Coordinates of C-alpha atoms in Angstrom, one line a residue:
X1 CA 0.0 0.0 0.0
X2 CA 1.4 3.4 -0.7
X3 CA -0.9 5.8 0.4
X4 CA -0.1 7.1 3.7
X5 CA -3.9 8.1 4.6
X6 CA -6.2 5.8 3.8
X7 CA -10.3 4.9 4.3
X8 CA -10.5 1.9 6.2
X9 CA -13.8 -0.3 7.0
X10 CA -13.4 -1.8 9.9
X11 CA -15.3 -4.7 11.8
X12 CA -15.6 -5.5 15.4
X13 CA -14.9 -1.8 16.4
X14 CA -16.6 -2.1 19.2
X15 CA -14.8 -5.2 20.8
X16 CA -11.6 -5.1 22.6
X17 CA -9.3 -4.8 19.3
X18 CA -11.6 -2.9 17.6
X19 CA -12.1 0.3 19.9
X20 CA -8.5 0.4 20.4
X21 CA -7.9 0.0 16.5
X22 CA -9.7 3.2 15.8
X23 CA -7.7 5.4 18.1
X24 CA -5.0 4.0 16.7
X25 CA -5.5 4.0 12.8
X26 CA -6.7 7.8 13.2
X27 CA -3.5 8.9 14.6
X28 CA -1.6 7.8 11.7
X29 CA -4.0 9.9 9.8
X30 CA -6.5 7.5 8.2
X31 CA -10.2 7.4 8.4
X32 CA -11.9 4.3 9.8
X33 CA -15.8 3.7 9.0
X34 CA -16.7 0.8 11.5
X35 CA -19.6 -1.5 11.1
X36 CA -22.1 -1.3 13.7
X37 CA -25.3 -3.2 14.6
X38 CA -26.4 -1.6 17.5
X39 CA -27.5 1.7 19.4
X40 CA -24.6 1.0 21.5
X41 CA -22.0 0.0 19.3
X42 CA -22.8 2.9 17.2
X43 CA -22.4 5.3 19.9
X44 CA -19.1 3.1 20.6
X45 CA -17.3 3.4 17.9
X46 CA -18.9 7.2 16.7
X47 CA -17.2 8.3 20.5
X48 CA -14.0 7.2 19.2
X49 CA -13.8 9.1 16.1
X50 CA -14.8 6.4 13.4
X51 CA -18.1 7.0 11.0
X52 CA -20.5 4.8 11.6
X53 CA -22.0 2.3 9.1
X54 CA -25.2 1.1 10.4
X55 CA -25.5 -2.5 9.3
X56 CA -25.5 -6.7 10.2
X57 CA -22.4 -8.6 9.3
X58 CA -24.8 -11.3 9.3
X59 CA -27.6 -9.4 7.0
X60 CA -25.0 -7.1 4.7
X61 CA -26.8 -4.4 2.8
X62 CA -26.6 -1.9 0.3
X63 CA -25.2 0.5 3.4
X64 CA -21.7 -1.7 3.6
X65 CA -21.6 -1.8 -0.3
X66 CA -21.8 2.2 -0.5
X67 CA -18.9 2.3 2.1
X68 CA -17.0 0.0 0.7
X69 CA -17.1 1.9 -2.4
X70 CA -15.4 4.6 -0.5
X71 CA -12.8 2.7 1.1
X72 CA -9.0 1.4 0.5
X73 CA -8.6 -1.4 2.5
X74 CA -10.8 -3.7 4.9
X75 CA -9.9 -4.8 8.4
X76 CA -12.0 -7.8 9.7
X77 CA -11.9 -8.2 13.1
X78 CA -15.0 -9.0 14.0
X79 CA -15.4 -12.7 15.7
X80 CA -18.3 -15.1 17.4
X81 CA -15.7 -15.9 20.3
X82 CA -16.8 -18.4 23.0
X83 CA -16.6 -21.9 24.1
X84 CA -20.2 -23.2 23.6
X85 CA -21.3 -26.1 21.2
X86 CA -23.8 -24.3 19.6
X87 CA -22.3 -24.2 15.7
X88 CA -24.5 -22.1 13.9
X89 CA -23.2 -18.6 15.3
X90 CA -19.6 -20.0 15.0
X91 CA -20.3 -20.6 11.0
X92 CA -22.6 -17.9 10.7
X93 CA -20.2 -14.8 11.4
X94 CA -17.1 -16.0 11.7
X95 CA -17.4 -17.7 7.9
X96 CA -20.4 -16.8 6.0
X97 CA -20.4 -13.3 6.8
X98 CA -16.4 -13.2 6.0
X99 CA -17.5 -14.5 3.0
X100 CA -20.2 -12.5 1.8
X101 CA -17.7 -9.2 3.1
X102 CA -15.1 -10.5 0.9
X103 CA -17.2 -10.6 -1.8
X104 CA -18.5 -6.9 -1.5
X105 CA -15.1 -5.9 -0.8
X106 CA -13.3 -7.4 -4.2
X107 CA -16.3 -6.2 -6.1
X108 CA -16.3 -2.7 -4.6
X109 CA -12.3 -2.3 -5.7
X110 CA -11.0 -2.5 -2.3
X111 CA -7.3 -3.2 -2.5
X112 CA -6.5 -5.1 0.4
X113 CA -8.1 -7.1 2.9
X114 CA -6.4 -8.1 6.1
X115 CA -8.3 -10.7 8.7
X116 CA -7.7 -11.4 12.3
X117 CA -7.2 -14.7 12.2
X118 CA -6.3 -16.7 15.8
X119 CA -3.3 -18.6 16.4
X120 CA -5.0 -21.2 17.4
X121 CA -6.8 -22.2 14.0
X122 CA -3.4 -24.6 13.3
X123 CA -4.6 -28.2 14.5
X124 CA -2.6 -30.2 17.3
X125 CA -1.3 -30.2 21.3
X126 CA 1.1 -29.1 22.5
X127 CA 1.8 -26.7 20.2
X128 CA 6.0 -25.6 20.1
X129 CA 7.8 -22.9 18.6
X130 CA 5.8 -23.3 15.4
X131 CA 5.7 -21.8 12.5
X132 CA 3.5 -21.2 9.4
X133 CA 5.3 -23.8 6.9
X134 CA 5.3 -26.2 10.1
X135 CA 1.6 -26.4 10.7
X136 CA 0.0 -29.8 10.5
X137 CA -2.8 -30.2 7.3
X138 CA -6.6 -30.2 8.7
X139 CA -8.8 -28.3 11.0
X140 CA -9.1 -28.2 14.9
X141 CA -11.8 -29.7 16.8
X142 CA -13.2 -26.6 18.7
X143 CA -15.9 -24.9 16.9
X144 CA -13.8 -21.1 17.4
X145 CA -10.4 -22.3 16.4
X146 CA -12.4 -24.4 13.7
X147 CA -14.6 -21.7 12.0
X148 CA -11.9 -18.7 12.1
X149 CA -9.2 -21.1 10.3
X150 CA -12.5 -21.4 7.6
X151 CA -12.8 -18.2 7.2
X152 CA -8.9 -17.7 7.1
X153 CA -9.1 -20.0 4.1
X154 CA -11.5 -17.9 2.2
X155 CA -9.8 -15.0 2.8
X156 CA -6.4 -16.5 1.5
X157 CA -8.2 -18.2 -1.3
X158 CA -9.7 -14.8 -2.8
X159 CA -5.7 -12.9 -2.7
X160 CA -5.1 -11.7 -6.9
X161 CA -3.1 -9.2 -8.4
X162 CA -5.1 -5.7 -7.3
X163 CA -7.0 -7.7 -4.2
X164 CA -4.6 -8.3 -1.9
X165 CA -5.6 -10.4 1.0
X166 CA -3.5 -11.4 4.2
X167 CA -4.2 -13.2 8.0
X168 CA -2.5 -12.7 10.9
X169 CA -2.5 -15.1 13.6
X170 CA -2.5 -13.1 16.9
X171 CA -2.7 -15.9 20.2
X172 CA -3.9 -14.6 23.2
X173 CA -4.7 -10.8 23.3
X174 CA -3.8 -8.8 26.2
X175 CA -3.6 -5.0 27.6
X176 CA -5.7 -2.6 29.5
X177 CA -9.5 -2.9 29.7
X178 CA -9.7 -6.0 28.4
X179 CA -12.9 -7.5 28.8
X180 CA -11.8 -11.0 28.2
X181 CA -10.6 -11.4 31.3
X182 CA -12.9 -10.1 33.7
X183 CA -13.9 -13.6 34.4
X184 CA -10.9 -14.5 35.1
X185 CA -10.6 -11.9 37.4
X186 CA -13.4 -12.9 39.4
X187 CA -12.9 -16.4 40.0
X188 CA -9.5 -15.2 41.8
X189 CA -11.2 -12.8 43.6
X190 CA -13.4 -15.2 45.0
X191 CA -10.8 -17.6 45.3
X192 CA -11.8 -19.7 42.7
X193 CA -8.7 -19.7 40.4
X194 CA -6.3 -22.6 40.1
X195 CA -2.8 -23.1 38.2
X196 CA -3.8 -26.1 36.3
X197 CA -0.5 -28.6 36.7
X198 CA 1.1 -25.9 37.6
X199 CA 0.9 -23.5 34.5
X200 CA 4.2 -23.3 33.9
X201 CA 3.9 -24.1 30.0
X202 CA 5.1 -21.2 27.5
X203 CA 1.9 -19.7 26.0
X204 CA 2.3 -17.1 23.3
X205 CA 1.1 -13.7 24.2
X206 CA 0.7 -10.4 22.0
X207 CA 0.2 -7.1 23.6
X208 CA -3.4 -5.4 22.1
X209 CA -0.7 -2.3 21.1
X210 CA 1.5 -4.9 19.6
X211 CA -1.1 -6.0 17.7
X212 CA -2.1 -2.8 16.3
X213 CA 1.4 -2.6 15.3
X214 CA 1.3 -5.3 13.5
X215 CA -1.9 -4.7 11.3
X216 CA -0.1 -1.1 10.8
X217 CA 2.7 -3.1 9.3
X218 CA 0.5 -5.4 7.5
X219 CA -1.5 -2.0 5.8
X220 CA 1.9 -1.3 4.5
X221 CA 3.7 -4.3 3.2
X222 CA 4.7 -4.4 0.3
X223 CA 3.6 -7.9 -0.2
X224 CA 2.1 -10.6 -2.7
X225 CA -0.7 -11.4 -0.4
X226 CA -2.2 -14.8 0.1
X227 CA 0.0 -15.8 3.2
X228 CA -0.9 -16.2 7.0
X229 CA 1.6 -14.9 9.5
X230 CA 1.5 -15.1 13.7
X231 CA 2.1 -12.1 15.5
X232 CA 3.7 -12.4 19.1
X233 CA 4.7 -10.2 21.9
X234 CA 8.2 -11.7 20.7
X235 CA 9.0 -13.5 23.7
X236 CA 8.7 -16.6 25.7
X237 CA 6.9 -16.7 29.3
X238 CA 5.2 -19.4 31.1
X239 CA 1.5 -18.5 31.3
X240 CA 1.9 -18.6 35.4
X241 CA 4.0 -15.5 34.5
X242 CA 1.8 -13.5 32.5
X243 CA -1.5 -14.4 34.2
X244 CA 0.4 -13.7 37.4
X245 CA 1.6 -10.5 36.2
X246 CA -1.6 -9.3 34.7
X247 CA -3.5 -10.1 37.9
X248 CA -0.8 -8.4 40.1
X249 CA -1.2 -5.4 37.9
X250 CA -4.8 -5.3 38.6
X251 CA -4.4 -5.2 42.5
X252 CA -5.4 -9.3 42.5
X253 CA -3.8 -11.8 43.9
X254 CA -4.4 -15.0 41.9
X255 CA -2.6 -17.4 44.8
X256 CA -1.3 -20.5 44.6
X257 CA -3.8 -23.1 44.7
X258 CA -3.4 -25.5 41.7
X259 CA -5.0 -28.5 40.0
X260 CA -3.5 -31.5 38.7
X261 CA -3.3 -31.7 35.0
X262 CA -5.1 -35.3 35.0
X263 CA -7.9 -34.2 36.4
X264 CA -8.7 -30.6 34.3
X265 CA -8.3 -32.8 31.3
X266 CA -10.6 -35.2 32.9
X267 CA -13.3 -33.1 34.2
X268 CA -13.1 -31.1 30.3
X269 CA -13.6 -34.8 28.3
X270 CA -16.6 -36.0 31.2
X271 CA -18.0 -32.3 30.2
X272 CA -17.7 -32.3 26.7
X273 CA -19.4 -35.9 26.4
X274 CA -22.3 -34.7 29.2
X275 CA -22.7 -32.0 26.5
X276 CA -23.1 -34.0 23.9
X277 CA -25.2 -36.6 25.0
X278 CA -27.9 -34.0 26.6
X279 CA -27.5 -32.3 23.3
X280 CA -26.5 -28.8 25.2
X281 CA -25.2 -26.0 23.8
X282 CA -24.3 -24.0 26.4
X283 CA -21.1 -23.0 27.9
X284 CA -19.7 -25.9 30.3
X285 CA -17.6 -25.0 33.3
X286 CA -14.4 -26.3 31.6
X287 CA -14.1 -27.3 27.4
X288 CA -11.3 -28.9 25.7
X289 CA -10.2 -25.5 24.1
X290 CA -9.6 -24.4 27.7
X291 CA -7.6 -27.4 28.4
X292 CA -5.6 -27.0 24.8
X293 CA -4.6 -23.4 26.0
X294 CA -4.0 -23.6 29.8
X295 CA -2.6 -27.3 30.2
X296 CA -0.5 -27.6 27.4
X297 CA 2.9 -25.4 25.3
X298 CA 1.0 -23.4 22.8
X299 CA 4.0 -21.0 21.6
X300 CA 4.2 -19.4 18.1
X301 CA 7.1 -18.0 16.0
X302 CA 6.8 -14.5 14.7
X303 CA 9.6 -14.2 12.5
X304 CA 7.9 -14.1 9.6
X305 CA 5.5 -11.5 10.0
X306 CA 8.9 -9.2 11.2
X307 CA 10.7 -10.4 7.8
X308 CA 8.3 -10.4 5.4
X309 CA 5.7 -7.3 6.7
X310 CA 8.0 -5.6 9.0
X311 CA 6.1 -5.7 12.1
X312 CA 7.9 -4.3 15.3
X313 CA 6.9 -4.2 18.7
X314 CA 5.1 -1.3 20.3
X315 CA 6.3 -2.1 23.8
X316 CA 7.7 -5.1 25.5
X317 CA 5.8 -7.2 28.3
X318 CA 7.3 -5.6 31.6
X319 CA 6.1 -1.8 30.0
X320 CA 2.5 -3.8 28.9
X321 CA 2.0 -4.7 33.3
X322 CA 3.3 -1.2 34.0
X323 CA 1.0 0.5 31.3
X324 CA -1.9 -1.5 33.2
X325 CA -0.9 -0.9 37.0
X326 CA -0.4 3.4 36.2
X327 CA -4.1 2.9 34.8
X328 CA -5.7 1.5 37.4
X329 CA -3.9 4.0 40.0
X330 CA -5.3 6.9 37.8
X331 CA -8.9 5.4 38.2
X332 CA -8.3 5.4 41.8

């Protein structure tokens, strides 16, 4: 891309990446028009500078088409994230609705389309210093890790000369105000948290500023397209650690009770098969996705990303905890 200010039509702007996208893409001088469903995501993302498209992902409309029309590139962030066993919102947003978008993009001449993939979407466990070429063929079993690497293969499917597409593969997402984790949170508050076997396994991390970084760099690459690349915090720490850290930061302490590993991955299969056998959809207490990502190595190599789109850190872990700790002492 060679523009240096750009249109962009965003989703999921009002989510955790999204609202911190739009900040972020406006400083560099672009505009962002963000797709929004609601009264309150429209007030969301409108509060943060973007111009709102009023629309469905699910339901796109001639409203998305005219915007498109006016825009350079797309960023698709948007995401059915949970750990239920209900499929059809899974399939239904996270690949139909990337579908139909890519389609209105490519027909509306947008030039490049860049989707937030997960780093889980690669199938196996425990998952080691991996990298793109290394991944093992075929999908994994959870219905989120399942339906994004879907939709990742439409999006890499559609790249051509003059519709450049590209995914990156962020793990898990951290930084100030994340919502994610307020669950989390609670169950130490109320002394409900345990270190399953310890949690001492690496688990790839990437900072929420990191990974606005590294969509930054992808805007910018001067690359072919059709590739997926993971994007780390660039580091290696034991999920104890960052958990820890992140809790510490907040003014918790998460304690040291712990589980045995056995008996998580126990309790997650007896769920899952419950679950299936009652035909529930719901979210169980523990799912083998939890187990995947808590219980066993899931680290990713970034090196491609920094080679081939030039992504560089924003900030490094220890000024990520700091960045949280000086926010919550201004709220106080």
């Amino acid at each position: 891309m060679v523009k240096k200010r750009m249109n962009i039509f965003l989703t999921g702007g009002s989510g955790f990446v999204g609202s911190n996208l739009i900040p972020h893409f406006l400083e560099q001088g672009h505009t962002v028009y963000a797709i929004a469903r609601s009264d309150k995501s429209a007030a969301q993302v409108e509060a943060l500078g973007a111009k709102v498209v009023r629309d469905d992902l699910l339901f796109l409309s001639t409203t998305t088409k005219s915007a498109l029309n006016e825009c350079d590139l797309v960023v698709h962030s948007a995401a059915h994230i949970d750990f239920t066993y209900d499929p059809k919102p899974f399939y239904a947003l996270n690949v139909e609705a990337t579908k139909q978008l890519l389609a209105m993009a490519e027909t509306a001449g947008v030039q490049r389309f860049i989707y937030i993939s997960a780093a889980p979407v690669v199938p196996g466990s425990p998952i080691k210093n991996l990298r793109e070429h290394e991944a093992a063929e075929g999908l994994p079993a959870a219905l989120y890790p399942k339906t994004k690497a879907l939709g990742e293969q439409a999006v890499l499917a559609a790249n051509k000369p003059g519709f450049t597409t590209l995914s990156l593969r962020p793990p898990a997402i951290w930084g100030a105000n994340n919502p994610h984790f307020e669950e989390l949170f609670t169950n130490a508050r109320k002394g409900r948290w345990r270190w399953i076997g310890g949690s001492r396994q690496v688990l790839s991390t990437i900072h929420i500023k990191n990974l606005s970084a590294a969509i930054s760099a992808a805007v910018k690459a001067d690359v072919n397209g059709g590739e997926a690349y993971f994007v780390t915090d660039g580091d290696r720490r034991s999920m104890r650690t960052t958990i820890a850290a992140i809790m510490q930061a907040h003014g918790i302490d998460p304690g040291d009770k712990e589980l045995p590993k056995g008996v998580a991955v126990l309790m997650a299969n007896v769920l899952r098969v419950i679950w299936r056998l009652l035909g529930l959809k719901s979210r169980p207490p523990i799912a083998p996705l939890m187990i995947r990502l808590m219980v066993n190595e899931f680290s990713v190599v970034d090196q491609k990303a920094r080679q081939e789109l030039g992504y560089v850190n924003a900030l490094s872990f220890e000024e990520g905890i700091k960045e949280i700790h000086q926010m919550k002492v201004i709220r106080h």
